[in-house]
Coordinates of C-alpha atoms in Angstrom, one line a residue:
X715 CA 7.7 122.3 -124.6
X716 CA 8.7 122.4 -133.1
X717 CA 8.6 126.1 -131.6
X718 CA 9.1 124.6 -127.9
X719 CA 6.2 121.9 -127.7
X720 CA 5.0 123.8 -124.1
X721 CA 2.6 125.6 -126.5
X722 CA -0.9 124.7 -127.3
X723 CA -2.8 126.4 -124.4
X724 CA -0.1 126.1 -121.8
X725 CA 2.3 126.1 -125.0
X726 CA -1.2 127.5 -126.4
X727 CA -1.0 128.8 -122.9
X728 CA 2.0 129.2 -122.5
X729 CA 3.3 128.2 -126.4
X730 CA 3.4 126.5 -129.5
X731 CA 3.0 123.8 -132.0
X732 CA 3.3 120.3 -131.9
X733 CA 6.0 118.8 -133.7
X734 CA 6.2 116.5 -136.4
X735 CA 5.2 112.7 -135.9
X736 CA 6.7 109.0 -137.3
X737 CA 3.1 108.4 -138.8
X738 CA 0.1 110.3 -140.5
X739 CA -2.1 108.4 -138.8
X740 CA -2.7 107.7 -134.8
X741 CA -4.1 104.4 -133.8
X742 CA -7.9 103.6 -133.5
X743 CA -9.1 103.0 -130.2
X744 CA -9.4 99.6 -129.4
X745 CA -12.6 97.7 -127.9
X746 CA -11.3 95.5 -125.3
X747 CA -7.8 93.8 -124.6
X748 CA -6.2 91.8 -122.4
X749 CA -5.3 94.0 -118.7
X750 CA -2.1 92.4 -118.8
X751 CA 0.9 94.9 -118.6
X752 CA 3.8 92.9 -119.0
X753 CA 3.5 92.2 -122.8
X754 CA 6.9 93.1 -124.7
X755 CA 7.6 95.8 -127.0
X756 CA 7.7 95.0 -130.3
X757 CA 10.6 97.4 -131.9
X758 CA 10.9 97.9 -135.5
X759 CA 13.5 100.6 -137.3
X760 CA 11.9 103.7 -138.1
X761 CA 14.9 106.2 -138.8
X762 CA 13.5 109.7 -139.8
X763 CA 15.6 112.1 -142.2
X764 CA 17.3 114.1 -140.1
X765 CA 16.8 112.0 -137.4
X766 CA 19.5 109.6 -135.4
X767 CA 20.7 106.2 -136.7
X768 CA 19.1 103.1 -135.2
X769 CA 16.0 105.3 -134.1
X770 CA 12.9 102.2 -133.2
X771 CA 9.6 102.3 -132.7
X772 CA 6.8 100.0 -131.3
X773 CA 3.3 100.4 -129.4
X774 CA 2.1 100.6 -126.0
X775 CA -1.5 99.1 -125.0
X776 CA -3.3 100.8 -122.1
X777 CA -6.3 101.1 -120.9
X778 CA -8.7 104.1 -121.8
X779 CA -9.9 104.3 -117.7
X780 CA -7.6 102.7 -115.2
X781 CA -10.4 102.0 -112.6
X782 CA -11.6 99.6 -115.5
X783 CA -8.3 97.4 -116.8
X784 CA -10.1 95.0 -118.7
X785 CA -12.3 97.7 -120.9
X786 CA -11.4 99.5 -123.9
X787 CA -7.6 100.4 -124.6
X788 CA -5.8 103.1 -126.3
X789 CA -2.5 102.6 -128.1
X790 CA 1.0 105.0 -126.6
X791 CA 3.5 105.4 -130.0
X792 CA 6.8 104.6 -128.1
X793 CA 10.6 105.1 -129.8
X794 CA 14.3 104.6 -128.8
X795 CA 17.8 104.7 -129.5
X796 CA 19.3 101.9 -127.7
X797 CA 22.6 101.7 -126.4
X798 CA 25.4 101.5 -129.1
X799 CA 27.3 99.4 -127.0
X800 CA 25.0 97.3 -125.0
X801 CA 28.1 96.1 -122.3
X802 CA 28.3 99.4 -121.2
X803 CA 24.6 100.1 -121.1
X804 CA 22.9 100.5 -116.9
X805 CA 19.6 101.2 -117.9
X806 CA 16.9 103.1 -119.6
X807 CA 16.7 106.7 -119.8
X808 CA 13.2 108.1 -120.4
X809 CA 12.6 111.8 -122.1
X810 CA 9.3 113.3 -121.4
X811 CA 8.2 115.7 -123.7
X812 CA 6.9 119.3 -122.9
X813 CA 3.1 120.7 -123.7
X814 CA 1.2 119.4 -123.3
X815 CA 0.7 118.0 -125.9
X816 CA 4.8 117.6 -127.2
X817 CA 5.7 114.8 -128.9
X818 CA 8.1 112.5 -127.0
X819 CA 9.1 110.9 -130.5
X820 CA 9.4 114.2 -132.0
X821 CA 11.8 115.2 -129.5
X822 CA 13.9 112.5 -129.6
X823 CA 14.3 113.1 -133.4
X824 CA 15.3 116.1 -133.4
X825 CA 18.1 115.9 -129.7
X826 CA 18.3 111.6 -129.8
X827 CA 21.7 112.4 -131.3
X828 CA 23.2 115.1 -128.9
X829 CA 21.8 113.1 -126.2
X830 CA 23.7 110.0 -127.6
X831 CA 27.2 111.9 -127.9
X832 CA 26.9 113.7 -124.5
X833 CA 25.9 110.6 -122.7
X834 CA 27.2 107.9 -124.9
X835 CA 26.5 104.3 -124.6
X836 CA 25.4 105.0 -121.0
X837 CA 21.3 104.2 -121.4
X838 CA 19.1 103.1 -124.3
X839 CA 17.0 106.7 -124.6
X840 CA 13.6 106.1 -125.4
X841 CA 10.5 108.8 -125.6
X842 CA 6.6 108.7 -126.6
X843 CA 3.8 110.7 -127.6
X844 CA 1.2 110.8 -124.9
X845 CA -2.0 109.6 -125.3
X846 CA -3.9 111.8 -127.3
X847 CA -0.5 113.4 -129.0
X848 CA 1.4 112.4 -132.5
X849 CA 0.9 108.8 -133.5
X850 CA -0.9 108.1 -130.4
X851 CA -4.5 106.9 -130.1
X852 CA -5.6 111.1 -130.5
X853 CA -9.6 112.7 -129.9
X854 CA -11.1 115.4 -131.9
X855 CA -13.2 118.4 -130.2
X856 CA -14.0 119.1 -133.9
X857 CA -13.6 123.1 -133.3
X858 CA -13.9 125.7 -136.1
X859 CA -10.5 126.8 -137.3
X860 CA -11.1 130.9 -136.1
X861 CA -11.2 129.2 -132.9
X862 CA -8.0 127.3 -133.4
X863 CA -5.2 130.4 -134.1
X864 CA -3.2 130.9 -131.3
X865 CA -4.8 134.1 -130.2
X866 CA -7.7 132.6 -130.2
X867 CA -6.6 129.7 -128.1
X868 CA -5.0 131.7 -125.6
X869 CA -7.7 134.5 -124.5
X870 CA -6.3 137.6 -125.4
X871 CA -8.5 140.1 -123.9
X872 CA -10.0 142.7 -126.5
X873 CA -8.2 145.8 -127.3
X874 CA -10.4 147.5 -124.2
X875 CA -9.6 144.8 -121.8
X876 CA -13.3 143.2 -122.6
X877 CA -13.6 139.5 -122.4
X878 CA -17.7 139.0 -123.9
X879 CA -15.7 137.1 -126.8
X880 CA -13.4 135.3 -124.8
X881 CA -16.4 134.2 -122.6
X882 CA -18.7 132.9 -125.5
X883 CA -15.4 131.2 -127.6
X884 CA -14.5 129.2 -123.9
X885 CA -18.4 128.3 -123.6
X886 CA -18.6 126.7 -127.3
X887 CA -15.5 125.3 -126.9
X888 CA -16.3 123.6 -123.9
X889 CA -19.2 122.2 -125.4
X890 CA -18.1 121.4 -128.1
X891 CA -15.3 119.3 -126.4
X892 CA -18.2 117.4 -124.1
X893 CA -20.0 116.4 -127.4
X894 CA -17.2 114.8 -129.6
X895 CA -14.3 114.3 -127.1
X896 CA -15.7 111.4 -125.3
X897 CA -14.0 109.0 -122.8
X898 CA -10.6 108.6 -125.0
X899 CA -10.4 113.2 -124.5
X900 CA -11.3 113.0 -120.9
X901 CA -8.9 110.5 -119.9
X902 CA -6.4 113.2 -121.2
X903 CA -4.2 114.1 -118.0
X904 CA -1.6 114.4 -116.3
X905 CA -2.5 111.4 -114.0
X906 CA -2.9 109.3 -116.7
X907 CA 0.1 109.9 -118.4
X908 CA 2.0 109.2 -115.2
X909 CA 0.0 105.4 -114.9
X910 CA 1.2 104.9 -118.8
X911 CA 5.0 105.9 -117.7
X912 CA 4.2 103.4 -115.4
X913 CA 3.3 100.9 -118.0
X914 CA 5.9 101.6 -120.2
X915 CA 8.5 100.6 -117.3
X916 CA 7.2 97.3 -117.1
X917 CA 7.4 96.7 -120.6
X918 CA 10.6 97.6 -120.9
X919 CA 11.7 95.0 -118.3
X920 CA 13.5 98.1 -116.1
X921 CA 12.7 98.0 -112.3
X922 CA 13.6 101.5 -112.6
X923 CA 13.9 104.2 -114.9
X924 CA 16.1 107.2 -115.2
X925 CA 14.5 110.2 -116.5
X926 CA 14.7 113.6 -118.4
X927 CA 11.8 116.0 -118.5
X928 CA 11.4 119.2 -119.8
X929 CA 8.8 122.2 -119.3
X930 CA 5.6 119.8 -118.9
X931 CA 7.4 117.1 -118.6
X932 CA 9.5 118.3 -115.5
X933 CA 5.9 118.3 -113.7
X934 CA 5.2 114.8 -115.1
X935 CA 8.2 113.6 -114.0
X936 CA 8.0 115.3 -110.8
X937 CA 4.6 113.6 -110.1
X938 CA 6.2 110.2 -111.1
X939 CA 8.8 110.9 -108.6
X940 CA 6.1 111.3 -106.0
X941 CA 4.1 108.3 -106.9
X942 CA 6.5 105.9 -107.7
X943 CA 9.9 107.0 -105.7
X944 CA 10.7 103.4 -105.7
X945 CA 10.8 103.0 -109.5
X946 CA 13.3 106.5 -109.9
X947 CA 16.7 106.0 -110.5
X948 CA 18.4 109.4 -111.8
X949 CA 15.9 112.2 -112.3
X950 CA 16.6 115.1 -114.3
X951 CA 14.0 117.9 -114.0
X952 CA 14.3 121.1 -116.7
X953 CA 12.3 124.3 -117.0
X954 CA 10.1 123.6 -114.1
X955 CA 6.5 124.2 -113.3
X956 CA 5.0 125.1 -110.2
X957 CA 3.8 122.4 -108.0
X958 CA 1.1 124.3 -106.4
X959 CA -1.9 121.5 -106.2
X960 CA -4.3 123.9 -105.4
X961 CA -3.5 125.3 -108.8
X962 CA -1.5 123.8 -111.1
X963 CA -2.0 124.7 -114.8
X964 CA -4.1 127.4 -113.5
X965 CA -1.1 128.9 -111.6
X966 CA 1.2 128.1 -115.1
X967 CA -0.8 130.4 -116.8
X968 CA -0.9 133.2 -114.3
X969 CA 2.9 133.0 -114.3
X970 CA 2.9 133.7 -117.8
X971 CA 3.1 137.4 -116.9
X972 CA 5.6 137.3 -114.6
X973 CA 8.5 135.1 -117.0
X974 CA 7.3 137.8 -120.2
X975 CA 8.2 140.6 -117.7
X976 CA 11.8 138.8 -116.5
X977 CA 12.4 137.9 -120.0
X978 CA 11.7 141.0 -122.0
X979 CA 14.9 143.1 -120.8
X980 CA 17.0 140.4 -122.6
X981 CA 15.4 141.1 -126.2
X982 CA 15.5 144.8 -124.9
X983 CA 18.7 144.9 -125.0
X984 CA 19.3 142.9 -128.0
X985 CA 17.4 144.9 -130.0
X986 CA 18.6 148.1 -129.0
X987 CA 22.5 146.8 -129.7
X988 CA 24.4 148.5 -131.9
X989 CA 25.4 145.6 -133.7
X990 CA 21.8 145.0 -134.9
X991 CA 22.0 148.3 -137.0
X992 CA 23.6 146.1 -139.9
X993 CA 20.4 143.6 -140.1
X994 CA 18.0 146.4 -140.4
X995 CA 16.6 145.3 -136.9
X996 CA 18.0 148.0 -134.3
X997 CA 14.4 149.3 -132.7
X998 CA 16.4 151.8 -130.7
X999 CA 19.1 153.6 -129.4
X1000 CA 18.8 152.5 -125.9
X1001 CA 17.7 149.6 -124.2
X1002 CA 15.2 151.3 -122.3
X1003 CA 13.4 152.9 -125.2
X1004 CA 11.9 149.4 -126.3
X1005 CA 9.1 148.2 -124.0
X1006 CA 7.8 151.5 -124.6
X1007 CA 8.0 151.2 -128.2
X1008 CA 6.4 147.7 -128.3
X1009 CA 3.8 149.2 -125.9
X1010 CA 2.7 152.3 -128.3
X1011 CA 3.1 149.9 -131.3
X1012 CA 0.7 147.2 -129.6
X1013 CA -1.8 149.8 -128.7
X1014 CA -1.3 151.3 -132.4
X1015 CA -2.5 147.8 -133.8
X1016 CA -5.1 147.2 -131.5
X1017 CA -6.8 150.8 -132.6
X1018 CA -5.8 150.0 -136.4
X1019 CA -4.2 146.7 -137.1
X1020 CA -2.4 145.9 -140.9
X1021 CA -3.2 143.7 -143.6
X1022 CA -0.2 141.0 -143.5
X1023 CA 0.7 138.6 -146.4
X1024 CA -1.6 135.9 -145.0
X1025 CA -5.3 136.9 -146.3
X1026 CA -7.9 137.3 -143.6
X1027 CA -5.3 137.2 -140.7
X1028 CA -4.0 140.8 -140.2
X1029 CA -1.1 142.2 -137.6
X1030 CA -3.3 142.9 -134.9
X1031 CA -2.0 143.4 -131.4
X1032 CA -2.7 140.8 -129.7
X1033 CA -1.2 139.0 -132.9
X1034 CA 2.2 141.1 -131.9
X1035 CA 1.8 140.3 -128.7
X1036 CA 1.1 136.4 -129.3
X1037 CA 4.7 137.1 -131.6
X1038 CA 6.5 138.5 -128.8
X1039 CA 5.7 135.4 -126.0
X1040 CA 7.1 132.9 -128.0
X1041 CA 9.8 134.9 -129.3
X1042 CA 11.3 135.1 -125.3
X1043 CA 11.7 131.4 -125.3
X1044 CA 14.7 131.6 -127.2
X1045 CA 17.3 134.4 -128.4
X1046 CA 17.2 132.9 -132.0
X1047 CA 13.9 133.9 -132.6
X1048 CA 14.6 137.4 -131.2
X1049 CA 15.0 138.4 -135.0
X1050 CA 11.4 137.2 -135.9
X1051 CA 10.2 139.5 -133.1
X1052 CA 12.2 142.5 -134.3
X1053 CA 11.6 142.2 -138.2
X1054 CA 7.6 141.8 -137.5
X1055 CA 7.8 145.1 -135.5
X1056 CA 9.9 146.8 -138.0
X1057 CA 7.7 145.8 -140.4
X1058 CA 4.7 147.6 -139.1
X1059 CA 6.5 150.4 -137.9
X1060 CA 7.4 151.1 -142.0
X1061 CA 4.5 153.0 -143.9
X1062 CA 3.4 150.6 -146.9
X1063 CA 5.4 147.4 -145.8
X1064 CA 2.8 144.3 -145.3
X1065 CA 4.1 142.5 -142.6
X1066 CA 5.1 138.9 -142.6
X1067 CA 3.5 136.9 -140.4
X1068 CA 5.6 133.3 -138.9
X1069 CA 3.8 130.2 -139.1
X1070 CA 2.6 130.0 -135.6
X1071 CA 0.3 132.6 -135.8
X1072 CA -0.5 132.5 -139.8
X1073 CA -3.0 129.5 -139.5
X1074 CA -4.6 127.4 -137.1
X1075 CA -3.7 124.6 -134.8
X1076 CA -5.0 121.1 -135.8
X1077 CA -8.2 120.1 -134.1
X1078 CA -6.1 117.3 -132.1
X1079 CA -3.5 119.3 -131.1
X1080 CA -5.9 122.3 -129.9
X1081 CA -8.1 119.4 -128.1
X1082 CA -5.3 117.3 -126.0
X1083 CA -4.1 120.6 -124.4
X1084 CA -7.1 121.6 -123.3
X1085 CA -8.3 118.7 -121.7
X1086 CA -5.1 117.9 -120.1
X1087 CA -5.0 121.9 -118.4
X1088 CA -9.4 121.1 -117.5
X1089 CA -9.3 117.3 -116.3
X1090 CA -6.0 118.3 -114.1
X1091 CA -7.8 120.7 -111.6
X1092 CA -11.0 122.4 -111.1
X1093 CA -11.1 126.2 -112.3
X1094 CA -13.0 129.1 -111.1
X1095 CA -16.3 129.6 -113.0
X1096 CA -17.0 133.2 -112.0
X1097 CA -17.4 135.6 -115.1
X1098 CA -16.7 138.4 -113.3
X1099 CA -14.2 137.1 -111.3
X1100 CA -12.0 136.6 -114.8
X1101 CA -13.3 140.8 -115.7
X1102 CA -11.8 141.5 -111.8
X1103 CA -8.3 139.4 -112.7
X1104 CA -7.9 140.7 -116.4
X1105 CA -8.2 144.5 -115.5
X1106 CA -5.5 144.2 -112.2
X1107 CA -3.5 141.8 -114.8
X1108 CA -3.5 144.4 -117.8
X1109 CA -2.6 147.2 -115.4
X1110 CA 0.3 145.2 -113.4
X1111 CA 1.8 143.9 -116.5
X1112 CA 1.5 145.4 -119.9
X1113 CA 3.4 143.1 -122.0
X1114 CA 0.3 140.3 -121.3
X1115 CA -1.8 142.6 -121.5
X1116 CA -4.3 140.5 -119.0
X1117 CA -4.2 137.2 -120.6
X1118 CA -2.6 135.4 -118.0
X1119 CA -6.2 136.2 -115.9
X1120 CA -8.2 135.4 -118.6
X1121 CA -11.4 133.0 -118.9
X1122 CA -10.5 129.6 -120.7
X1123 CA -12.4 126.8 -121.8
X1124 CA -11.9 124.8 -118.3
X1125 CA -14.4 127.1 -116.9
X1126 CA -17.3 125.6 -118.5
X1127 CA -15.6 122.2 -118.7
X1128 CA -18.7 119.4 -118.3
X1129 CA -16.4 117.1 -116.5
X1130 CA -14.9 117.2 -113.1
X1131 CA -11.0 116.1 -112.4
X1132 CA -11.2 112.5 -111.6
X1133 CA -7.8 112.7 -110.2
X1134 CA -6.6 114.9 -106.8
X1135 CA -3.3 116.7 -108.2
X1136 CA -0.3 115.2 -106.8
X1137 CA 1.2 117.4 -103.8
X1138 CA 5.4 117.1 -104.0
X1139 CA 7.1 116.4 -100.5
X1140 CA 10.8 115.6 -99.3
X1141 CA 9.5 111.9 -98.7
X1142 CA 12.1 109.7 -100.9
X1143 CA 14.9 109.2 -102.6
X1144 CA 17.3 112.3 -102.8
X1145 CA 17.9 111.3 -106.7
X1146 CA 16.6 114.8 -108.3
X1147 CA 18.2 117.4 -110.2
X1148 CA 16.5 120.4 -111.6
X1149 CA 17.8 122.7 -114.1
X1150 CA 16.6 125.9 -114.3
X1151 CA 17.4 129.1 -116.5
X1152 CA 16.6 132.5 -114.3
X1153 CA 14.9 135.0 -116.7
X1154 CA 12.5 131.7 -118.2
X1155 CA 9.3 133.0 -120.1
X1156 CA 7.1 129.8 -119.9
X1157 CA 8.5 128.0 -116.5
X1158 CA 9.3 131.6 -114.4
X1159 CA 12.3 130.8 -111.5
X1160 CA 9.4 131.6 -109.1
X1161 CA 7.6 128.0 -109.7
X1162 CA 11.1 126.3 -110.0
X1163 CA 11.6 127.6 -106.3
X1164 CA 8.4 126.3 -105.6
X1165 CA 9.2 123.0 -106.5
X1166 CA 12.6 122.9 -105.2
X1167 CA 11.2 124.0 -101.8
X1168 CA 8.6 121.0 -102.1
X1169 CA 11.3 118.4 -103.0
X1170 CA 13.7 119.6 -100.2
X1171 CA 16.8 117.5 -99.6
X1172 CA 15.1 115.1 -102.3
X1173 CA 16.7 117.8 -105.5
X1174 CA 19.5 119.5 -105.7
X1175 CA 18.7 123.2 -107.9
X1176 CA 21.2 124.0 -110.9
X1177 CA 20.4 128.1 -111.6
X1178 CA 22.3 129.2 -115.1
X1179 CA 21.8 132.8 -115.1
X1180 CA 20.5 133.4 -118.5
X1181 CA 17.2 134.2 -119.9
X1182 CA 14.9 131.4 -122.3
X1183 CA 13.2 128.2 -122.1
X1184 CA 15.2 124.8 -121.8
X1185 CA 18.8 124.4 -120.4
X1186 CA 20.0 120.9 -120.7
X1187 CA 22.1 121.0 -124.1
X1188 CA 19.9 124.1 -125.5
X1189 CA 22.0 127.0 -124.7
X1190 CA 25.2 126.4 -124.8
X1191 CA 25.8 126.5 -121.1
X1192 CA 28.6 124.3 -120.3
X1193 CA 28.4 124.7 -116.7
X1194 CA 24.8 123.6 -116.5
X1195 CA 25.3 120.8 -119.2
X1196 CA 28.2 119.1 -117.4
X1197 CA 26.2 119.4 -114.0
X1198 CA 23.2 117.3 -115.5
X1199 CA 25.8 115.1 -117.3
X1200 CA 27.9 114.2 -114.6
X1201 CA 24.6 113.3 -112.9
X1202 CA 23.5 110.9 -115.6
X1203 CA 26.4 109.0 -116.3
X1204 CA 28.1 109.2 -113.4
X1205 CA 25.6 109.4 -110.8
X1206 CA 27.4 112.0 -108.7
X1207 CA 24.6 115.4 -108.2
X1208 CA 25.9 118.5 -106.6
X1209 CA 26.3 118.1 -102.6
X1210 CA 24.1 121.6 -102.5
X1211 CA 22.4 124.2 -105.0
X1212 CA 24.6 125.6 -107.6
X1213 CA 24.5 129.1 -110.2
X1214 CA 26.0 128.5 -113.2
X1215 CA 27.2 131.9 -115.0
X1216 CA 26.2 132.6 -118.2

């Protein structure tokens, strides 16, 4: 959590863009509505082109503030796949999407099917965009597009390390979020989207729910866990976020330096392999010889940066660098990474920019991300404690070149959390498994221990020593996908922690 839907801010901050949605058009907000919760789904077909047979979709009714039931409501765009054979069916198997802001229903478009053949007729599998995400009830901060590129989004320092536009873009943004958001954008959060989970299990007539969550949605599903043990059945945790409640997205973001800085080595040493000579994409003779060379190269674009073939957005590079993050979430976009810097290493070639960082984000998408990351916890709101944190971040690690301790729009957020983050404990059910590659760019296997330590005998730990983001049936790893399969259909988790080899 498309180009991994983790990405607006936290996928923008830590990566990318929101996938594609069932409709055009999210629901309006409704006025008032009954508070019951009980009410049915009503399915109807909705297969997509490329998507699974038998795909559904219905709507979820929910109130805009859960201290007030009975006031306005907002509508959750819910899909499934149910069962193929409904005899051999033992429950319902919920997906939470990534972000935020990933879409559930996107998700299950694009993996409903290897879902389906690697658990077979085991669950119905159902997913849903979040409020404020896809076909959703959605909220506009009705930003300018400069301000919604992804290095824009994410606070790339200035080539000297200077944040002055960093500062002003977070302070407008922040307004500018408090003036058209209104009570629909500030009931974006993680809290919230726990209480619709909620809601969503008591329409689907399941007393409990078995669960897979990925990047975002392993924290979402960890905080479910913590809230509603009772309602957990088999829990399946992938790419996992720190806990930290003192922190939370604050701490994801931070950690964004340290997963570029165990990831890099693996495009390293792809890109200085022989076997890339043939594509036109071997950087270097030696593997060692190519953070140095993206270094120089970043630093060359900052001083000078090139016209690329999308007009008014050149190769700067923080654009390079904004290239390189998301390239380390998956080896199949390490040749997008190595052709852009090829490209501006050759005198007279205009580079090609991907799509991610050609135009902007969609208002929506920029605004549920960010109010998700600034209603979850407080954040610092020291100027020049962000100056202090970008110039030890820039000299510590390069690649990031101190975004990770940079100012975002949460600092000048009008509205306080009006939710405590969720601390994890060993209290409950020991019905968790996490999933977690070792060299991950977005979720680093620092926060995964972090959670694992704050689940204790609660979650067993599945380590496949590879680099990337996303494990369960995303990297080929058949040690890791038969551990999380086994678990799901069988019920049977590993007695202690395992490491899968790659």
């Amino acid at each position: 959590m498309t180009i991994r839907t983790r990405n607006v801010l936290v996928l923008a901050l830590t990566a990318s863009v929101v996938g594609t949605v069932l409709t055009a058009t999210a629901p309006a907000l409704a006025s008032s509505s009954s508070s019951s919760s009980s009410t049915a789904l009503s399915w109807r077909p909705c297969v997509q082109p490329g998507g699974p047979a038998g795909q559904e979709c219905a709507e979820l009714a929910v109130p805009v503030d859960y201290r007030a039931p009975d006031g306005p409501r907002l509508s959750i765009a819910v899909s499934r796949l149910p069962s193929e054979r409904p005899e051999a069916r033992r429950g319902t198997l919920l997906v939470l999407p990534g972000g935020p802001g990933g879409s559930g229903i996107a998700r299950l478009t694009r993996q409903g099917e290897a879902l389906r053949r690697e658990l077979g007729a085991t669950y119905d599998i159902v997913s849903f965009d979040p409020r404020g995400v896809g076909a959703s009830t959605r909220a506009s901060c009705e930003l300018p597009a400069a301000d919604r590129h992804l290095v824009t989004l994410r606070p790339w320092p200035a080539p000297d390390g200077g944040i002055a536009e960093n500062v002003a873009r977070s302070r407008r943004t922040a307004e500018s979020c408090a003036r058209n958001g209104g009570a629909v954008l500030r009931s974006f959060s993680t809290a919230n989207e726990v209480r619709d989970i909620d809601r969503l299990r008591q329409a689907l007539g399941e007393e409990k729910l078995s669960a897979y969550g990925v990047s975002y949605g392993s924290y979402v599903g960890a905080v479910y866990a913590q809230k509603y043990p009772q309602r957990t059945d088999r829990w399946v945790l992938d790419s996992n976020d720190d806990p930290d409640p003192r922190r939370v997205e604050r701490a994801w973001v931070a950690n964004m330096a340290v997963g570029a800085e165990d990831r890099f080595p693996d495009f390293a040493a792809w890109a200085a392999d022989p076997a890339r000579a043939a594509e036109g994409l071997r950087l270097a003779r030696r593997t060692e010889e190519i953070r140095p060379l993206f270094l120089s190269l970043a630093a060359e674009l900052d001083r000078a940066p090139r016209e690329s073939t999308t007009p008014g957005v050149p190769l700067t590079g923080n654009v390079l660098r904004q290239v390189m993050y998301d390239a380390l979430y998956n080896d199949a976009a390490f040749p997008r990474l190595a052709g852009l810097m090829r490209a501006a290493m050759t005198p007279g070639a205009t580079p090609v920019l991907p799509p991610e960082v050609a135009g902007p984000l969609g208002d929506e998408d920029a605004a549920v991300t960010m109010a998700v990351i600034c209603n979850d916890v407080r954040w610092p709101r020291s100027v020049a404690g962000y100056e202090r944190a970008v110039a030890a971040n820039r000299a510590r690690y390069p690649l990031t070149a101190g975004l990770p301790g940079n100012i975002l729009p949460c600092a000048f957020w009008k509205d306080t959390p009006a939710d405590k983050p969720t601390r994890l404990t060993d209290r409950g059910p020991s019905n968790i498994l996490m999933i977690q590659n070792r060299r991950d760019p977005a979720t680093p296997y620092v926060g995964a221990l972090r959670m694992r330590h704050a689940f204790g005998d609660r979650a067993r730990l599945v380590t496949v020593e590879r680099g990337g983001h996303g494990v369960y049936l995303g990297t080929g790893n058949a040690c890791g996908n038969r551990a999380v399969t086994t678990f799901l259909t069988t019920g049977e988790r590993p007695a202690r922690d395992v490491v899968c080899p790659d």
